[in-house]
C-alpha positions as protocol buffer text, in pm:
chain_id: "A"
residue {
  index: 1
  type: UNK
  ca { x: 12553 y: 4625 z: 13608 }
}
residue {
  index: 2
  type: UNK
  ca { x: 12438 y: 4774 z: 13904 }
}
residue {
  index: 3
  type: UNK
  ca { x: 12093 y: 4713 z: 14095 }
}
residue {
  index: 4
  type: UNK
  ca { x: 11766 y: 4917 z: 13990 }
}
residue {
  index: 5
  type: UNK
  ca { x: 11699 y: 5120 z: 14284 }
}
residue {
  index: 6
  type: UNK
  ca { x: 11314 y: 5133 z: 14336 }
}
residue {
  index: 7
  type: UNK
  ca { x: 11185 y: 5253 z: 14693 }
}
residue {
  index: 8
  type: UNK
  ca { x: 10909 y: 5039 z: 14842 }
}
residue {
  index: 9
  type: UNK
  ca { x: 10575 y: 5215 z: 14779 }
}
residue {
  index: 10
  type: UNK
  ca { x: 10646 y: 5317 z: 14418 }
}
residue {
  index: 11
  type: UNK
  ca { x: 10429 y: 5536 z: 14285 }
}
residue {
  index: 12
  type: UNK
  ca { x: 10139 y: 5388 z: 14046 }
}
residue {
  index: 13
  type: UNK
  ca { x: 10338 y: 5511 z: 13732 }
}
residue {
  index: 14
  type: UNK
  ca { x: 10587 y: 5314 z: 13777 }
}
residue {
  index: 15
  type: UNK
  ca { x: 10647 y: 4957 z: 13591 }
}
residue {
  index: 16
  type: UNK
  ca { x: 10685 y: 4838 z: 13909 }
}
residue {
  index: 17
  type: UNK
  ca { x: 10396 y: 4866 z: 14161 }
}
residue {
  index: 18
  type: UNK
  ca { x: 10513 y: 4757 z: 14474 }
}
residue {
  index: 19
  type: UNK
  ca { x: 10245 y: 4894 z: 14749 }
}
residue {
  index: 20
  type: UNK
  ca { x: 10111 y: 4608 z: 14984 }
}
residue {
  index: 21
  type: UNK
  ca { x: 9787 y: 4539 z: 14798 }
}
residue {
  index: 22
  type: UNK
  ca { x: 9657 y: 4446 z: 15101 }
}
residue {
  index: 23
  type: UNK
  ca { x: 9735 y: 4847 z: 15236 }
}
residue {
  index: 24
  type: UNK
  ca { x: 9428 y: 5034 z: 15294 }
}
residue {
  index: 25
  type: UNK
  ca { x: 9411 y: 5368 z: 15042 }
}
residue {
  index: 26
  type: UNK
  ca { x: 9347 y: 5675 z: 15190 }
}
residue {
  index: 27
  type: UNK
  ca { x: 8980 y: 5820 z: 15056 }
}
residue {
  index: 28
  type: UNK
  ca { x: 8866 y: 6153 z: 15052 }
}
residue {
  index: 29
  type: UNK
  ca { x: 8564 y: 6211 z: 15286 }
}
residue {
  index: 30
  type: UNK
  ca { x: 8243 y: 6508 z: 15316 }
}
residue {
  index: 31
  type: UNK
  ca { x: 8182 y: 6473 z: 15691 }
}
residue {
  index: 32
  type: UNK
  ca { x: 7862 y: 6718 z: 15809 }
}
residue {
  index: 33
  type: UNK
  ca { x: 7859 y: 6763 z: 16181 }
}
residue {
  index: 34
  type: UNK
  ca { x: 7552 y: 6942 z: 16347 }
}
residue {
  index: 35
  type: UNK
  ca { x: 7665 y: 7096 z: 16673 }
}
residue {
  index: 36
  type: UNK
  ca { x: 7518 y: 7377 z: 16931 }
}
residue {
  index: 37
  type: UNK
  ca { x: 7602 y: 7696 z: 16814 }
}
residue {
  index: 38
  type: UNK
  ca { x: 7829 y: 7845 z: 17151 }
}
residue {
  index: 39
  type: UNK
  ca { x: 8165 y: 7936 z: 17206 }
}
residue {
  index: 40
  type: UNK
  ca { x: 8464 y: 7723 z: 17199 }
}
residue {
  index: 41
  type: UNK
  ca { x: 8252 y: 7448 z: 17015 }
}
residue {
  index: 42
  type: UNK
  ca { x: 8470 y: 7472 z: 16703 }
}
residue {
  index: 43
  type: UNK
  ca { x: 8812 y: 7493 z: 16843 }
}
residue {
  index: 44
  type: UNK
  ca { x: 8708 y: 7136 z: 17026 }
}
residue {
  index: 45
  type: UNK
  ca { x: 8629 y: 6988 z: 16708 }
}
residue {
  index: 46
  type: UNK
  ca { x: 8951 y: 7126 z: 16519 }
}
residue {
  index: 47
  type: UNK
  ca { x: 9121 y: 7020 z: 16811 }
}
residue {
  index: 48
  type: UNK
  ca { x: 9033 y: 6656 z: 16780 }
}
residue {
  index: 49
  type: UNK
  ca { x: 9157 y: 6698 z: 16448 }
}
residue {
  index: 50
  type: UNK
  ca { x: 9503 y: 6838 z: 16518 }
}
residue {
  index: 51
  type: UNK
  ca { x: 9557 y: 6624 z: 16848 }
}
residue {
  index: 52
  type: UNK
  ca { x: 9530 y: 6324 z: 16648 }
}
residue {
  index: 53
  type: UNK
  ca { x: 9752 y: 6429 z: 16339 }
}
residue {
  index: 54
  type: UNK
  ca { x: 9466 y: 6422 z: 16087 }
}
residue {
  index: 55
  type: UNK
  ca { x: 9440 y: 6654 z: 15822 }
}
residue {
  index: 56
  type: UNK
  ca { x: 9152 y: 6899 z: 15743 }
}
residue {
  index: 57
  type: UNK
  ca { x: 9154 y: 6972 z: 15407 }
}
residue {
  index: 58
  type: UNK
  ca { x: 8803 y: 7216 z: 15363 }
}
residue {
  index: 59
  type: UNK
  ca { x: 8582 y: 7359 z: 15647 }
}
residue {
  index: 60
  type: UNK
  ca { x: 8283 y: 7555 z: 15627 }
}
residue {
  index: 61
  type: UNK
  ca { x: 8108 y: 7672 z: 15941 }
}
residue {
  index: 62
  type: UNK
  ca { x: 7733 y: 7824 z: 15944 }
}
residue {
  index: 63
  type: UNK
  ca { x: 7426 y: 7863 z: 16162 }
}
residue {
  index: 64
  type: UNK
  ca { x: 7173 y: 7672 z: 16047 }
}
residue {
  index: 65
  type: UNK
  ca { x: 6892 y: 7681 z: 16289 }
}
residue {
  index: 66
  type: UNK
  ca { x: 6853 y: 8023 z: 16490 }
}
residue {
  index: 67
  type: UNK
  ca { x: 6596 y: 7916 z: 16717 }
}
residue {
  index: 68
  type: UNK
  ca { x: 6729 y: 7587 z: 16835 }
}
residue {
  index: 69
  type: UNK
  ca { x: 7089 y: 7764 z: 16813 }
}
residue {
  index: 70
  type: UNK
  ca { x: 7268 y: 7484 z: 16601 }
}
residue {
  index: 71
  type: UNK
  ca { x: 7543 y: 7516 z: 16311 }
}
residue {
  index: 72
  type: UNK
  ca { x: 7646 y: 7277 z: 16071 }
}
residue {
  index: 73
  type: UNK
  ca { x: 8018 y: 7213 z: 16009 }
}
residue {
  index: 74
  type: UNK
  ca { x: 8120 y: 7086 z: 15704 }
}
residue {
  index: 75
  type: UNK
  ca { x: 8448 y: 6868 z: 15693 }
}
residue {
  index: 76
  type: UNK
  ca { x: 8639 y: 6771 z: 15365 }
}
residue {
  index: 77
  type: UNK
  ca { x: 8921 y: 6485 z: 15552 }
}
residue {
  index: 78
  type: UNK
  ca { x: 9161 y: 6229 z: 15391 }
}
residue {
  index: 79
  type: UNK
  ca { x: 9208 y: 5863 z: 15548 }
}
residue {
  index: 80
  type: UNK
  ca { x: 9221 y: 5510 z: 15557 }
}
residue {
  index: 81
  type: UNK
  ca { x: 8862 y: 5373 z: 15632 }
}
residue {
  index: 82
  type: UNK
  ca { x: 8931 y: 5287 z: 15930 }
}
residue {
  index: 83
  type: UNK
  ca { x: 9078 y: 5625 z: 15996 }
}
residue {
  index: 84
  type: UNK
  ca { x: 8712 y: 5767 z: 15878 }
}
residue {
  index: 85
  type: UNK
  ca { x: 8549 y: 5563 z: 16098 }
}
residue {
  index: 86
  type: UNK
  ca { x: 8804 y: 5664 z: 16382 }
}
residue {
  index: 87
  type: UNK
  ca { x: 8742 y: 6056 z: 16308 }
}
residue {
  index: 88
  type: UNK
  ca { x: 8314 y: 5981 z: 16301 }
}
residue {
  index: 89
  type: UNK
  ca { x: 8318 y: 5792 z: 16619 }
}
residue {
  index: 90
  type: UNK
  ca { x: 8548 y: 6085 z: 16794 }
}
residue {
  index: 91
  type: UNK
  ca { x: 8329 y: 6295 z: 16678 }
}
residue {
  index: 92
  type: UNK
  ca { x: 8030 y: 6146 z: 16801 }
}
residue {
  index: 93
  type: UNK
  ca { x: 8121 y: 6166 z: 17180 }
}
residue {
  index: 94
  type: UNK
  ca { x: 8158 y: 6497 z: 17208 }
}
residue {
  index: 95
  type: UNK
  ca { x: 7946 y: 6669 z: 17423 }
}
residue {
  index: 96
  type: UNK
  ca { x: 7806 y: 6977 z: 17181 }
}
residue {
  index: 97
  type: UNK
  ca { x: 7756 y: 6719 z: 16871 }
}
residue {
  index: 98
  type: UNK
  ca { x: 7451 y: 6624 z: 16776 }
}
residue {
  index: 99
  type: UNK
  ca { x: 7451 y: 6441 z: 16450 }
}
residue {
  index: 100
  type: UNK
  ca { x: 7729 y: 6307 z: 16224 }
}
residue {
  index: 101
  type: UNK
  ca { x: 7682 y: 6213 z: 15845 }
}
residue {
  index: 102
  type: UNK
  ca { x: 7952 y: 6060 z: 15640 }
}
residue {
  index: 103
  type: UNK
  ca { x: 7812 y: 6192 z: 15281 }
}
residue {
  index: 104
  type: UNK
  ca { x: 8041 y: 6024 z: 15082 }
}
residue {
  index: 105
  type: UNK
  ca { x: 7901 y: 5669 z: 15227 }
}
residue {
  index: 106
  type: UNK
  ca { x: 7575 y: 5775 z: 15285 }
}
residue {
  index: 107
  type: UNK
  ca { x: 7464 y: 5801 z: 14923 }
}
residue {
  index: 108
  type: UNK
  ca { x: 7460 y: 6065 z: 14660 }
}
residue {
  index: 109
  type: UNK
  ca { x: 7523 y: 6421 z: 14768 }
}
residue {
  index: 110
  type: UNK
  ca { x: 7595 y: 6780 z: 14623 }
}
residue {
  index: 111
  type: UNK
  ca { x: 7922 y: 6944 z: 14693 }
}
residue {
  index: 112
  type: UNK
  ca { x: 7957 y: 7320 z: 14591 }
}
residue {
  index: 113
  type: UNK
  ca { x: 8234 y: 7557 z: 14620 }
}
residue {
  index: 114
  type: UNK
  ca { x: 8239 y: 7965 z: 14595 }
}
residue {
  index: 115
  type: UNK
  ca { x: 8602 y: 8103 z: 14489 }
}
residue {
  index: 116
  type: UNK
  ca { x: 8767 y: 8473 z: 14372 }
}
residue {
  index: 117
  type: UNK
  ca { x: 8972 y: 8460 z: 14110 }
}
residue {
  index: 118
  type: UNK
  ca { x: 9223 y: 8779 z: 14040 }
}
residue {
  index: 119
  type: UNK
  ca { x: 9364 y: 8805 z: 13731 }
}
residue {
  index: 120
  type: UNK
  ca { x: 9620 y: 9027 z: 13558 }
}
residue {
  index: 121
  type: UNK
  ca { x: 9677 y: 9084 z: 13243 }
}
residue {
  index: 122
  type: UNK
  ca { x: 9658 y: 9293 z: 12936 }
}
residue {
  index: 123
  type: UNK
  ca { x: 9558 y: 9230 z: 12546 }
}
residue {
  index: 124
  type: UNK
  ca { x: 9515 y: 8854 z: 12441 }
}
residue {
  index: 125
  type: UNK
  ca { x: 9559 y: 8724 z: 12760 }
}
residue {
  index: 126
  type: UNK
  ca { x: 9290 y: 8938 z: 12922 }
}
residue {
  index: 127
  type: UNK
  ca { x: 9053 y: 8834 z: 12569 }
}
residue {
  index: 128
  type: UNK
  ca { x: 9139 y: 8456 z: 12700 }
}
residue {
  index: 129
  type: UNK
  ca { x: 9064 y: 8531 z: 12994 }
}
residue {
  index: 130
  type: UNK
  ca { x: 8755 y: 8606 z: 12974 }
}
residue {
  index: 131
  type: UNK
  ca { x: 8622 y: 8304 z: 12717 }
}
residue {
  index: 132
  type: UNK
  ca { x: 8713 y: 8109 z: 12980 }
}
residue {
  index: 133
  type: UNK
  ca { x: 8515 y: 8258 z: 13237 }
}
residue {
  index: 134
  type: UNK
  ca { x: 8201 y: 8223 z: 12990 }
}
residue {
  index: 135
  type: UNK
  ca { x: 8276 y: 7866 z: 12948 }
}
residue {
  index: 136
  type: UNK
  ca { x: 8309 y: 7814 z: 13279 }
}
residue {
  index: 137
  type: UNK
  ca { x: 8048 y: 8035 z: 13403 }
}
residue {
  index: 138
  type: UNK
  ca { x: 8220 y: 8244 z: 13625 }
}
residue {
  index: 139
  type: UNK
  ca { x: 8107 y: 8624 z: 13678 }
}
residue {
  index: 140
  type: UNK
  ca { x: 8284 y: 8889 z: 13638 }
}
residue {
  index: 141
  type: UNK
  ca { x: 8239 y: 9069 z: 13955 }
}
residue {
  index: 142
  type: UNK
  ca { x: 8525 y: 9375 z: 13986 }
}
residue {
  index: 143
  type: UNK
  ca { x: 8719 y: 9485 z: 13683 }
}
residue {
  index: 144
  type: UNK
  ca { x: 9034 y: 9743 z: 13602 }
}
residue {
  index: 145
  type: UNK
  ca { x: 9230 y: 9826 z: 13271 }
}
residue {
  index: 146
  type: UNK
  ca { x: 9438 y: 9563 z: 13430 }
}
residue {
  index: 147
  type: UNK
  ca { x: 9270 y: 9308 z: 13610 }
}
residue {
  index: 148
  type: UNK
  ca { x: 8962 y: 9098 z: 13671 }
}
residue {
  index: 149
  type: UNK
  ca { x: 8804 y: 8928 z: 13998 }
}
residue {
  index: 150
  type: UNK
  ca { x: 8599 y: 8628 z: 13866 }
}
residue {
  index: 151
  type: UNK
  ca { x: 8325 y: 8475 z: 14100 }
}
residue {
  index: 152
  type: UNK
  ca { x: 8293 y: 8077 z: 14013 }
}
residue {
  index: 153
  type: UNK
  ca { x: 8083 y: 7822 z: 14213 }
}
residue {
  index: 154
  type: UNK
  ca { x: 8125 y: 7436 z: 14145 }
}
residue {
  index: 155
  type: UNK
  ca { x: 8228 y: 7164 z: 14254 }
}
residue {
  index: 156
  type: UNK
  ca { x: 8605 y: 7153 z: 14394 }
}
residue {
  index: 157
  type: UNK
  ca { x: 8726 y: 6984 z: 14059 }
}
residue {
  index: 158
  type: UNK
  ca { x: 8582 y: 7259 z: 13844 }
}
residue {
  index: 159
  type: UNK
  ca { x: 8737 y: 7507 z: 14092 }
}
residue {
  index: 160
  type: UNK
  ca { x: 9094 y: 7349 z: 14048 }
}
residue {
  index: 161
  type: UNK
  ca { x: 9028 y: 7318 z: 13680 }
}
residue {
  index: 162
  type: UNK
  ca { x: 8951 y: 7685 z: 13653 }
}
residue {
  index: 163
  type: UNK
  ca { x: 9254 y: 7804 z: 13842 }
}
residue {
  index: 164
  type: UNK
  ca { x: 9501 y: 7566 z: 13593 }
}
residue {
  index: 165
  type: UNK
  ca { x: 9383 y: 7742 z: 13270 }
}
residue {
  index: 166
  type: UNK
  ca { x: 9392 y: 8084 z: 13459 }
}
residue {
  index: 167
  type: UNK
  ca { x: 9757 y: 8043 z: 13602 }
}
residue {
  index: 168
  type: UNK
  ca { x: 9893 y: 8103 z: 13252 }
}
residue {
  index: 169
  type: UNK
  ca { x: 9654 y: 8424 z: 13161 }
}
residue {
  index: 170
  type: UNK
  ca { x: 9746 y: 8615 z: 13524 }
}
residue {
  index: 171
  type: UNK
  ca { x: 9628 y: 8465 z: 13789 }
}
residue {
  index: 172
  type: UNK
  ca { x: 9770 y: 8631 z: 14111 }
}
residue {
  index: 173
  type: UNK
  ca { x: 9498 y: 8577 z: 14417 }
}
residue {
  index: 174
  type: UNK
  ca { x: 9237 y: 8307 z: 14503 }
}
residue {
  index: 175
  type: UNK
  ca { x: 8988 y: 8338 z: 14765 }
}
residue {
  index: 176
  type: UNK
  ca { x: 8794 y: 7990 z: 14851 }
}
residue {
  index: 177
  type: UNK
  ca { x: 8491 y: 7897 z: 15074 }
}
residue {
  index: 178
  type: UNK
  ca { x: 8537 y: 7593 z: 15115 }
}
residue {
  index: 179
  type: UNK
  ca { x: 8308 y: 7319 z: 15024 }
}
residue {
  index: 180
  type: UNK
  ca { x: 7941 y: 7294 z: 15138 }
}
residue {
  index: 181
  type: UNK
  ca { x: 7738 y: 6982 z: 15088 }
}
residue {
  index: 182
  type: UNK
  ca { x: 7395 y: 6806 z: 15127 }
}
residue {
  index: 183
  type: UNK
  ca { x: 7248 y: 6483 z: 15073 }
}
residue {
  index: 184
  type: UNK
  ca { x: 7047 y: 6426 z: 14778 }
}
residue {
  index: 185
  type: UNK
  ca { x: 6692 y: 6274 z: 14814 }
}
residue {
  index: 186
  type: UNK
  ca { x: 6425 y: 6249 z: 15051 }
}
């Protein structure tokens, strides 16, 4: 009989979990970064990023005060917490950053996301198609014989959710924002 071959760090599916349980997980985390609006101020905070191997996995970018020249950059990251707290505390030094907010510690916040959706297809599928974009409540915002560009906003679950049932009806293009996000409350 020969030995069971199981690699260290099995996935959670398996009968046999063997991750350190002492390991930190990494967490998903909505950093919002308000920074002087000027050149080069972005590439320095991507650049932290990349220099330091950590992933970026949504960024949206906007001016958000015209008169005092700020914009608010909106970071969607994956870590270890002590990776987050790494990433808040690099941020924090730079010289153009004024204020850093963790949102997913902070408290409750709203996440939304804005995303095309082309899809291609004729008959049924096209029928399909579109009861999904009513139960979803995307918009119909360009249309052919042959196609369809929905408009959805959501969170980035709903997003994913939408694009699964649509893969099988046609889906050939997706355009996302990325996610934008805000602190509930006072």
């Amino acid at each position: 009989m020969s030995a069971l071959k199981i690699k260290r760090g099995a996935s959670s599916h398996s009968a046999y979990d063997l991750r350190d349980p002492h390991a930190e997980l990494n967490e998903t985390h909505t950093l919002a970064v308000l920074v002087d609006n000027e050149a080069g101020v972005l590439a320095r905070v991507i650049g932290l990023f990349s220099g330091r191997g950590y992933n970026i996995e949504s960024l949206t970018v906007a001016e958000v005060d015209h008169q005092g020249h700020r914009s608010r950059i909106t970071i969607v990251t994956r870590g270890t917490p002590s990776v987050i707290e790494q990433i808040k505390a690099q941020l924090g030094r730079l010289v153009p950053v004024h204020d850093v907010h963790d949102l997913t510690v902070e408290g409750p916040a709203v996440e939304r996301e804005l995303a095309l959706f082309k899809v291609v297809g004729t008959g049924e599928k096209r029928i399909e198609a579109l009861r999904l974009a009513e139960i979803f409540r995307a918009n119909v915002v360009d249309s052919t014989l042959q196609s369809f560009v929905f408009e959805i906003t959501g969170t980035p679950d709903k997003i994913d959710a939408f694009a699964d049932l649509m893969r099988p009806l046609g889906l050939t293009d997706v355009a996302r924002t990325g996610v934008a996000a805000l602190s509930r409350g006072a």
